[in-house]
Each structure stands twice: as structure tokens, then as C-alpha cells.
């Protein structure tokens, strides 16, 4: 009988140990998940922003003020001063590996102006936004591109940004550079016409 009681006690302690190990493993897994997948927005109101032209007092810092209000009356959206050649930039102050950029669109008017916006990390193209009716938040994947600035461009329309967010992690890697930018170009074939381009 004594042996049986001791065996039961050992078994109970072993079960408790297994439960404790399972709990510790779950906590570690949660911490790893939070570190890898639950990143915070990198962009803050203390970062330097720039816009190549401004209209209706829609200054560049509004896009990183932490307010995602899509109503113009809320005073938190930027606005360009012309409907072409618009650039908005934020300097992050150090290099980051950027996973994605999130843009909050204007909602009370003119939401389709976001169509054709392009997003860059430094000189590296991340993607282009295609307008979708009823959609207010757009995500552009950057795939870990390293840089210290994010550029948002709208070459063919007014540019209004109600908030820009970026997600990633600090990086010491050298950013990619577009070595072909502004370099001379040429082609070794004749221009395409109906006669010579049918195939």
C-alpha cells in the first residue's frame, strides 16, 4: 500500500511537471509570435517629412500624426497643390528593413485619387496602388527592402494621404541603390511599327 501511494504521488508530480512545461512552452511561443508577427508602426510624428508642393494647408507631417481619420474636416490629411508630379517623403532617421507600407485613404471625397500611387523605400519600388471602391486602407508589400526613407508618389493626380504607416525592423544592411537611374539609354532595333512588329 505504501508503494502504491508513493507511485501515485510520483505520477501526480510528473503530470504537474508536464503541465508546467507545456505552459512555459506556450508562453515562449506567444513571445516569439509577438516579436516576429506583431510589429509596431515605425513612423512617428517626430520624423522629418517632405512634400514637393502643398495645397489647402495639407502639410506633409499630417500623414504621420498618428491619426487615421479619413475625413478632410478632421485636419489630419495631407493635400498636394497640383494634380500631377506629387511626391511625399518621410525620413526615418536610420535604416529599416521594411516589410510593408500602409496608407489610409481620404473617405469624404475623391477616394479614387489614390489610384496609381507608387511606393518606394529609398530608390527601390515596392508597388502600385489600384483603387477599389469602398476600400479605405491599402497595404503595399516591400519584402524587407532596406532604406532610411519612404517615398509616396502620385504622378497623375492630386495626392492626399490621411495616414502612412510602415512595418519592419531596424537594419544595419546597406540599402539597395538604383544604379540605372538617370543613366544614358539606347536601343539597337528600329522603332516598332505595324509592319515590323506583327510577330
PDB file of C-alpha atoms in Angstrom:
ATOM      1  CA  UNK A   1       0.000   0.000   0.000  1.00  0.00           C
ATOM      2  CA  UNK A   2       2.849   2.377   0.792  1.00  0.00           C
ATOM      3  CA  UNK A   3       4.481   1.742  -2.561  1.00  0.00           C
ATOM      4  CA  UNK A   4       1.174   2.386  -4.325  1.00  0.00           C
ATOM      5  CA  UNK A   5       0.740   5.740  -2.561  1.00  0.00           C
ATOM      6  CA  UNK A   6       4.293   6.790  -3.389  1.00  0.00           C
ATOM      7  CA  UNK A   7       3.833   5.760  -7.023  1.00  0.00           C
ATOM      8  CA  UNK A   8       0.653   7.833  -7.232  1.00  0.00           C
ATOM      9  CA  UNK A   9       2.476  10.804  -5.728  1.00  0.00           C
ATOM     10  CA  UNK A  10       5.306  10.458  -8.220  1.00  0.00           C
ATOM     11  CA  UNK A  11       2.774  10.210 -11.053  1.00  0.00           C
ATOM     12  CA  UNK A  12       0.960  13.351  -9.868  1.00  0.00           C
ATOM     13  CA  UNK A  13       4.237  15.283  -9.672  1.00  0.00           C
ATOM     14  CA  UNK A  14       5.190  14.091 -13.150  1.00  0.00           C
ATOM     15  CA  UNK A  15       1.805  15.234 -14.532  1.00  0.00           C
ATOM     16  CA  UNK A  16       2.268  18.653 -12.907  1.00  0.00           C
ATOM     17  CA  UNK A  17       5.735  18.901 -14.426  1.00  0.00           C
ATOM     18  CA  UNK A  18       4.351  18.163 -17.876  1.00  0.00           C
ATOM     19  CA  UNK A  19       1.646  20.802 -17.432  1.00  0.00           C
ATOM     20  CA  UNK A  20       4.229  23.362 -16.317  1.00  0.00           C
ATOM     21  CA  UNK A  21       6.483  22.575 -19.289  1.00  0.00           C
ATOM     22  CA  UNK A  22       3.512  22.962 -21.632  1.00  0.00           C
ATOM     23  CA  UNK A  23       2.638  26.323 -20.074  1.00  0.00           C
ATOM     24  CA  UNK A  24       6.220  27.603 -20.361  1.00  0.00           C
ATOM     25  CA  UNK A  25       6.395  26.457 -23.989  1.00  0.00           C
ATOM     26  CA  UNK A  26       3.111  28.270 -24.768  1.00  0.00           C
ATOM     27  CA  UNK A  27       4.394  31.498 -23.189  1.00  0.00           C
ATOM     28  CA  UNK A  28       7.655  31.320 -25.167  1.00  0.00           C
ATOM     29  CA  UNK A  29       5.713  30.644 -28.369  1.00  0.00           C
ATOM     30  CA  UNK A  30       3.479  33.680 -27.740  1.00  0.00           C
ATOM     31  CA  UNK A  31       6.505  35.924 -27.143  1.00  0.00           C
ATOM     32  CA  UNK A  32       8.184  34.730 -30.341  1.00  0.00           C
ATOM     33  CA  UNK A  33       4.949  35.237 -32.296  1.00  0.00           C
ATOM     34  CA  UNK A  34       4.589  38.787 -30.951  1.00  0.00           C
ATOM     35  CA  UNK A  35       8.200  39.628 -31.799  1.00  0.00           C
ATOM     36  CA  UNK A  36       8.057  38.261 -35.347  1.00  0.00           C
ATOM     37  CA  UNK A  37       4.498  38.992 -36.450  1.00  0.00           C
ATOM     38  CA  UNK A  38       3.108  41.821 -34.296  1.00  0.00           C
ATOM     39  CA  UNK A  39       5.331  44.689 -35.283  1.00  0.00           C
ATOM     40  CA  UNK A  40       4.589  48.265 -34.344  1.00  0.00           C
ATOM     41  CA  UNK A  41       4.303  51.119 -36.788  1.00  0.00           C
ATOM     42  CA  UNK A  42       7.784  52.567 -37.323  1.00  0.00           C
ATOM     43  CA  UNK A  43       6.667  56.030 -38.440  1.00  0.00           C
ATOM     44  CA  UNK A  44       6.201  58.736 -35.810  1.00  0.00           C
ATOM     45  CA  UNK A  45       5.360  62.420 -35.735  1.00  0.00           C
ATOM     46  CA  UNK A  46       8.959  63.234 -34.734  1.00  0.00           C
ATOM     47  CA  UNK A  47      10.283  62.126 -38.141  1.00  0.00           C
ATOM     48  CA  UNK A  48      11.072  64.651 -40.858  1.00  0.00           C
ATOM     49  CA  UNK A  49       8.546  64.694 -43.698  1.00  0.00           C
ATOM     50  CA  UNK A  50       8.600  66.493 -47.043  1.00  0.00           C
ATOM     51  CA  UNK A  51       6.084  67.215 -49.774  1.00  0.00           C
ATOM     52  CA  UNK A  52       7.121  68.852 -53.031  1.00  0.00           C
ATOM     53  CA  UNK A  53       4.009  71.058 -53.042  1.00  0.00           C
ATOM     54  CA  UNK A  54       1.163  71.780 -50.615  1.00  0.00           C
ATOM     55  CA  UNK A  55      -2.447  72.828 -51.084  1.00  0.00           C
ATOM     56  CA  UNK A  56      -5.191  73.854 -48.647  1.00  0.00           C
ATOM     57  CA  UNK A  57      -2.731  73.687 -45.722  1.00  0.00           C
ATOM     58  CA  UNK A  58      -2.458  69.910 -46.130  1.00  0.00           C
ATOM     59  CA  UNK A  59       1.122  69.790 -44.851  1.00  0.00           C
ATOM     60  CA  UNK A  60       3.318  66.679 -45.021  1.00  0.00           C
ATOM     61  CA  UNK A  61       3.537  65.958 -41.237  1.00  0.00           C
ATOM     62  CA  UNK A  62      -0.181  65.220 -41.151  1.00  0.00           C
ATOM     63  CA  UNK A  63       0.486  61.800 -42.703  1.00  0.00           C
ATOM     64  CA  UNK A  64       2.455  60.651 -39.636  1.00  0.00           C
ATOM     65  CA  UNK A  65       0.491  62.335 -36.832  1.00  0.00           C
ATOM     66  CA  UNK A  66      -0.939  59.023 -35.603  1.00  0.00           C
ATOM     67  CA  UNK A  67      -4.478  59.946 -36.648  1.00  0.00           C
ATOM     68  CA  UNK A  68      -6.086  57.726 -39.314  1.00  0.00           C
ATOM     69  CA  UNK A  69      -9.197  59.907 -39.704  1.00  0.00           C
ATOM     70  CA  UNK A  70     -10.133  59.883 -43.393  1.00  0.00           C
ATOM     71  CA  UNK A  71     -12.334  62.995 -43.224  1.00  0.00           C
ATOM     72  CA  UNK A  72     -10.737  66.179 -44.544  1.00  0.00           C
ATOM     73  CA  UNK A  73     -12.532  68.166 -41.839  1.00  0.00           C
ATOM     74  CA  UNK A  74     -10.541  66.226 -39.225  1.00  0.00           C
ATOM     75  CA  UNK A  75      -7.397  68.172 -40.160  1.00  0.00           C
ATOM     76  CA  UNK A  76      -5.221  65.078 -40.420  1.00  0.00           C
ATOM     77  CA  UNK A  77      -4.829  64.550 -44.193  1.00  0.00           C
ATOM     78  CA  UNK A  78      -2.162  65.956 -46.489  1.00  0.00           C
ATOM     79  CA  UNK A  79      -3.053  67.636 -49.779  1.00  0.00           C
ATOM     80  CA  UNK A  80      -0.913  68.469 -52.774  1.00  0.00           C
ATOM     81  CA  UNK A  81      -1.149  71.807 -54.532  1.00  0.00           C
ATOM     82  CA  UNK A  82      -1.444  70.393 -58.047  1.00  0.00           C
ATOM     83  CA  UNK A  83      -2.877  67.312 -59.777  1.00  0.00           C
ATOM     84  CA  UNK A  84       0.402  65.953 -61.165  1.00  0.00           C
ATOM     85  CA  UNK A  85       4.032  65.198 -60.231  1.00  0.00           C
ATOM     86  CA  UNK A  86       3.405  64.847 -56.492  1.00  0.00           C
ATOM     87  CA  UNK A  87       5.903  63.357 -54.032  1.00  0.00           C
ATOM     88  CA  UNK A  88       5.625  62.803 -50.274  1.00  0.00           C
ATOM     89  CA  UNK A  89       8.646  61.586 -48.282  1.00  0.00           C
ATOM     90  CA  UNK A  90       9.407  60.603 -44.706  1.00  0.00           C
ATOM     91  CA  UNK A  91      12.985  60.314 -43.457  1.00  0.00           C
ATOM     92  CA  UNK A  92      13.085  57.594 -40.791  1.00  0.00           C
ATOM     93  CA  UNK A  93      16.409  58.725 -39.309  1.00  0.00           C
ATOM     94  CA  UNK A  94      18.041  55.303 -39.636  1.00  0.00           C
ATOM     95  CA  UNK A  95      17.839  52.212 -41.817  1.00  0.00           C
ATOM     96  CA  UNK A  96      14.937  49.834 -41.542  1.00  0.00           C
ATOM     97  CA  UNK A  97      14.041  46.614 -43.294  1.00  0.00           C
ATOM     98  CA  UNK A  98      10.515  47.438 -44.458  1.00  0.00           C
ATOM     99  CA  UNK A  99       8.002  44.619 -44.776  1.00  0.00           C
ATOM    100  CA  UNK A 100       5.022  46.726 -45.809  1.00  0.00           C
ATOM    101  CA  UNK A 101       3.687  50.273 -46.066  1.00  0.00           C
ATOM    102  CA  UNK A 102       0.071  51.007 -45.137  1.00  0.00           C
ATOM    103  CA  UNK A 103      -1.795  54.032 -46.498  1.00  0.00           C
ATOM    104  CA  UNK A 104      -5.104  55.361 -45.157  1.00  0.00           C
ATOM    105  CA  UNK A 105      -7.135  56.996 -47.898  1.00  0.00           C
ATOM    106  CA  UNK A 106      -9.401  60.032 -47.847  1.00  0.00           C
ATOM    107  CA  UNK A 107     -13.026  58.970 -47.387  1.00  0.00           C
ATOM    108  CA  UNK A 108     -15.284  62.029 -47.648  1.00  0.00           C
ATOM    109  CA  UNK A 109     -14.321  62.845 -51.231  1.00  0.00           C
ATOM    110  CA  UNK A 110     -12.167  61.905 -54.173  1.00  0.00           C
ATOM    111  CA  UNK A 111     -11.113  58.487 -52.876  1.00  0.00           C
ATOM    112  CA  UNK A 112     -10.204  57.345 -56.400  1.00  0.00           C
ATOM    113  CA  UNK A 113      -7.278  59.779 -56.481  1.00  0.00           C
ATOM    114  CA  UNK A 114      -5.233  57.106 -54.721  1.00  0.00           C
ATOM    115  CA  UNK A 115      -5.234  55.066 -57.929  1.00  0.00           C
ATOM    116  CA  UNK A 116      -1.755  54.895 -59.437  1.00  0.00           C
ATOM    117  CA  UNK A 117       0.137  55.894 -56.297  1.00  0.00           C
ATOM    118  CA  UNK A 118       3.553  54.217 -56.154  1.00  0.00           C
ATOM    119  CA  UNK A 119       5.529  53.418 -53.007  1.00  0.00           C
ATOM    120  CA  UNK A 120       9.313  53.269 -52.710  1.00  0.00           C
ATOM    121  CA  UNK A 121      11.803  52.503 -49.950  1.00  0.00           C
ATOM    122  CA  UNK A 122      14.643  54.768 -50.945  1.00  0.00           C
ATOM    123  CA  UNK A 123      15.009  54.188 -54.698  1.00  0.00           C
ATOM    124  CA  UNK A 124      13.513  50.698 -54.603  1.00  0.00           C
ATOM    125  CA  UNK A 125       9.991  50.253 -55.969  1.00  0.00           C
ATOM    126  CA  UNK A 126       7.631  48.339 -53.657  1.00  0.00           C
ATOM    127  CA  UNK A 127       4.355  48.508 -55.533  1.00  0.00           C
ATOM    128  CA  UNK A 128       1.494  50.484 -57.046  1.00  0.00           C
ATOM    129  CA  UNK A 129      -1.947  51.039 -55.564  1.00  0.00           C
ATOM    130  CA  UNK A 130      -5.059  50.176 -57.553  1.00  0.00           C
ATOM    131  CA  UNK A 131      -8.191  51.924 -56.328  1.00  0.00           C
ATOM    132  CA  UNK A 132     -11.034  49.751 -55.061  1.00  0.00           C
ATOM    133  CA  UNK A 133     -14.435  51.291 -54.348  1.00  0.00           C
ATOM    134  CA  UNK A 134     -15.268  51.212 -50.637  1.00  0.00           C
ATOM    135  CA  UNK A 135     -11.725  50.371 -49.554  1.00  0.00           C
ATOM    136  CA  UNK A 136     -10.143  52.765 -47.051  1.00  0.00           C
ATOM    137  CA  UNK A 137      -6.803  51.139 -46.192  1.00  0.00           C
ATOM    138  CA  UNK A 138      -4.207  49.957 -48.703  1.00  0.00           C
ATOM    139  CA  UNK A 139      -1.188  47.769 -47.958  1.00  0.00           C
ATOM    140  CA  UNK A 140       1.882  47.692 -50.190  1.00  0.00           C
ATOM    141  CA  UNK A 141       4.323  44.830 -49.625  1.00  0.00           C
ATOM    142  CA  UNK A 142       8.009  45.763 -49.672  1.00  0.00           C
ATOM    143  CA  UNK A 143       9.549  42.369 -48.880  1.00  0.00           C
ATOM    144  CA  UNK A 144      12.165  43.563 -46.402  1.00  0.00           C
ATOM    145  CA  UNK A 145      13.756  46.236 -48.584  1.00  0.00           C
ATOM    146  CA  UNK A 146      16.291  48.243 -46.559  1.00  0.00           C
ATOM    147  CA  UNK A 147      16.300  52.042 -46.566  1.00  0.00           C
ATOM    148  CA  UNK A 148      16.105  55.163 -44.427  1.00  0.00           C
ATOM    149  CA  UNK A 149      13.292  56.921 -46.308  1.00  0.00           C
ATOM    150  CA  UNK A 150       9.883  56.086 -47.746  1.00  0.00           C
ATOM    151  CA  UNK A 151       8.608  57.874 -50.835  1.00  0.00           C
ATOM    152  CA  UNK A 152       4.987  58.008 -51.972  1.00  0.00           C
ATOM    153  CA  UNK A 153       4.429  59.336 -55.490  1.00  0.00           C
ATOM    154  CA  UNK A 154       1.335  60.291 -57.450  1.00  0.00           C
ATOM    155  CA  UNK A 155       2.421  61.374 -60.928  1.00  0.00           C
ATOM    156  CA  UNK A 156      -1.036  61.780 -62.483  1.00  0.00           C
ATOM    157  CA  UNK A 157      -3.414  63.147 -59.835  1.00  0.00           C
ATOM    158  CA  UNK A 158      -3.803  65.061 -56.573  1.00  0.00           C
ATOM    159  CA  UNK A 159      -2.045  63.408 -53.627  1.00  0.00           C
ATOM    160  CA  UNK A 160      -3.893  63.139 -50.325  1.00  0.00           C
ATOM    161  CA  UNK A 161      -2.617  60.897 -47.522  1.00  0.00           C
ATOM    162  CA  UNK A 162      -4.644  60.579 -44.321  1.00  0.00           C
ATOM    163  CA  UNK A 163      -2.002  58.399 -42.651  1.00  0.00           C
ATOM    164  CA  UNK A 164       1.078  56.474 -43.703  1.00  0.00           C
ATOM    165  CA  UNK A 165       2.409  53.606 -41.607  1.00  0.00           C
ATOM    166  CA  UNK A 166       5.405  51.329 -42.123  1.00  0.00           C
ATOM    167  CA  UNK A 167       6.162  47.965 -40.544  1.00  0.00           C
ATOM    168  CA  UNK A 168       9.554  46.302 -40.306  1.00  0.00           C
ATOM    169  CA  UNK A 169      12.664  46.229 -38.138  1.00  0.00           C
ATOM    170  CA  UNK A 170      15.901  48.212 -37.711  1.00  0.00           C
ATOM    171  CA  UNK A 171      18.676  47.066 -40.043  1.00  0.00           C
ATOM    172  CA  UNK A 172      22.404  47.627 -40.460  1.00  0.00           C
ATOM    173  CA  UNK A 173      22.417  46.347 -44.045  1.00  0.00           C
ATOM    174  CA  UNK A 174      23.357  48.618 -46.921  1.00  0.00           C
ATOM    175  CA  UNK A 175      20.283  49.784 -48.858  1.00  0.00           C
ATOM    176  CA  UNK A 176      19.852  48.806 -52.470  1.00  0.00           C
ATOM    177  CA  UNK A 177      20.534  51.581 -54.959  1.00  0.00           C
ATOM    178  CA  UNK A 178      19.110  52.048 -58.424  1.00  0.00           C
ATOM    179  CA  UNK A 179      22.336  52.214 -60.412  1.00  0.00           C
ATOM    180  CA  UNK A 180      20.461  52.773 -63.694  1.00  0.00           C
ATOM    181  CA  UNK A 181      18.783  55.993 -62.513  1.00  0.00           C
ATOM    182  CA  UNK A 182      19.468  58.890 -64.928  1.00  0.00           C
ATOM    183  CA  UNK A 183      21.964  56.825 -66.922  1.00  0.00           C
ATOM    184  CA  UNK A 184      22.050  57.189 -70.724  1.00  0.00           C
ATOM    185  CA  UNK A 185      19.891  54.728 -72.650  1.00  0.00           C
ATOM    186  CA  UNK A 186      19.761  53.436 -76.216  1.00  0.00           C
ATOM    187  CA  UNK A 187      18.228  50.683 -78.298  1.00  0.00           C
ATOM    188  CA  UNK A 188      19.717  48.653 -81.126  1.00  0.00           C
ATOM    189  CA  UNK A 189      16.496  47.979 -83.048  1.00  0.00           C
ATOM    190  CA  UNK A 190      14.231  50.138 -85.143  1.00  0.00           C
ATOM    191  CA  UNK A 191      11.056  51.538 -83.550  1.00  0.00           C
ATOM    192  CA  UNK A 192       8.124  49.132 -83.569  1.00  0.00           C
ATOM    193  CA  UNK A 193       5.564  49.677 -86.338  1.00  0.00           C
ATOM    194  CA  UNK A 194       2.595  47.648 -87.543  1.00  0.00           C
ATOM    195  CA  UNK A 195       4.717  46.298 -90.420  1.00  0.00           C
ATOM    196  CA  UNK A 196       7.672  45.005 -88.383  1.00  0.00           C
ATOM    197  CA  UNK A 197       6.002  44.065 -85.074  1.00  0.00           C
ATOM    198  CA  UNK A 198       3.215  41.763 -86.157  1.00  0.00           C
ATOM    199  CA  UNK A 199       5.115  38.718 -84.875  1.00  0.00           C
TER     200      UNK A 199
END
